[in-house]
Amino acid sequence: MPKKEKKIDLTHLSEDEKLKYEIAQELGLLERVMEKGWKSLSAKETGRIGGLMTKRRREKV
């Protein structure tokens, strides 16, 4: 039996989650994430998001 994906609520997110969705939108991946979930992204795409998140966190400090 396949797992049921939870609907994403963009109004109640932590700061890290907000940053992740913001970067996904900048990279043009947000629509796919909203439709099919994070599992629909390739390792390269998720790695790019993670790398940009790390870079932005370091810039804040």
Coordinates of C-alpha atoms in Angstrom, one line a residue:
M1 CA 0.0 0.0 0.0
P2 CA 1.6 3.3 -1.0
K3 CA 2.2 6.0 1.6
K4 CA 0.0 9.0 1.4
E5 CA 1.8 12.3 1.0
K6 CA 0.8 15.1 3.4
K7 CA -0.3 18.4 1.9
I8 CA 2.2 21.1 2.3
D9 CA 1.1 24.1 4.4
L10 CA 3.4 27.0 3.5
T11 CA 2.0 29.2 6.3
H12 CA 3.3 27.2 9.2
L13 CA 7.0 26.5 8.5
S14 CA 10.2 26.8 10.4
E15 CA 12.9 29.3 9.2
D16 CA 14.9 26.4 7.7
E17 CA 11.8 25.1 5.9
K18 CA 11.0 28.6 4.6
L19 CA 14.5 28.9 3.2
K20 CA 14.3 25.5 1.6
Y21 CA 11.0 26.4 -0.2
E22 CA 12.4 29.8 -1.2
I23 CA 15.4 28.3 -2.8
A24 CA 13.4 25.7 -4.6
Q25 CA 11.2 28.5 -6.0
E26 CA 14.3 30.4 -7.2
L27 CA 15.6 27.3 -8.9
G28 CA 12.2 26.7 -10.6
L29 CA 11.6 23.5 -8.7
L30 CA 8.8 24.6 -6.3
E31 CA 5.9 23.6 -8.6
R32 CA 7.2 20.1 -9.0
V33 CA 7.8 19.8 -5.2
M34 CA 4.2 21.0 -4.5
E35 CA 2.7 18.5 -7.0
K36 CA 4.8 15.4 -6.5
G37 CA 6.8 16.0 -3.2
W38 CA 10.5 16.2 -2.5
K39 CA 11.0 12.7 -3.7
S40 CA 10.5 13.8 -7.2
L41 CA 13.8 15.8 -7.3
S42 CA 17.1 14.3 -8.3
A43 CA 20.0 14.0 -6.0
K44 CA 21.7 16.8 -7.9
E45 CA 18.7 19.1 -7.4
T46 CA 18.4 18.4 -3.7
G47 CA 22.1 18.8 -3.2
R48 CA 21.9 22.2 -4.9
I49 CA 19.2 23.3 -2.6
G50 CA 21.1 22.0 0.5
G51 CA 24.3 23.8 -0.7
L52 CA 22.5 27.1 -1.2
M53 CA 20.9 26.8 2.2
T54 CA 24.2 26.2 3.9
K55 CA 25.7 29.2 2.0
R56 CA 22.9 31.5 3.1
R57 CA 23.1 30.4 6.7
R58 CA 26.9 31.2 6.7
E59 CA 26.2 34.6 5.2
K60 CA 23.8 35.5 8.0
V61 CA 26.5 34.9 10.7

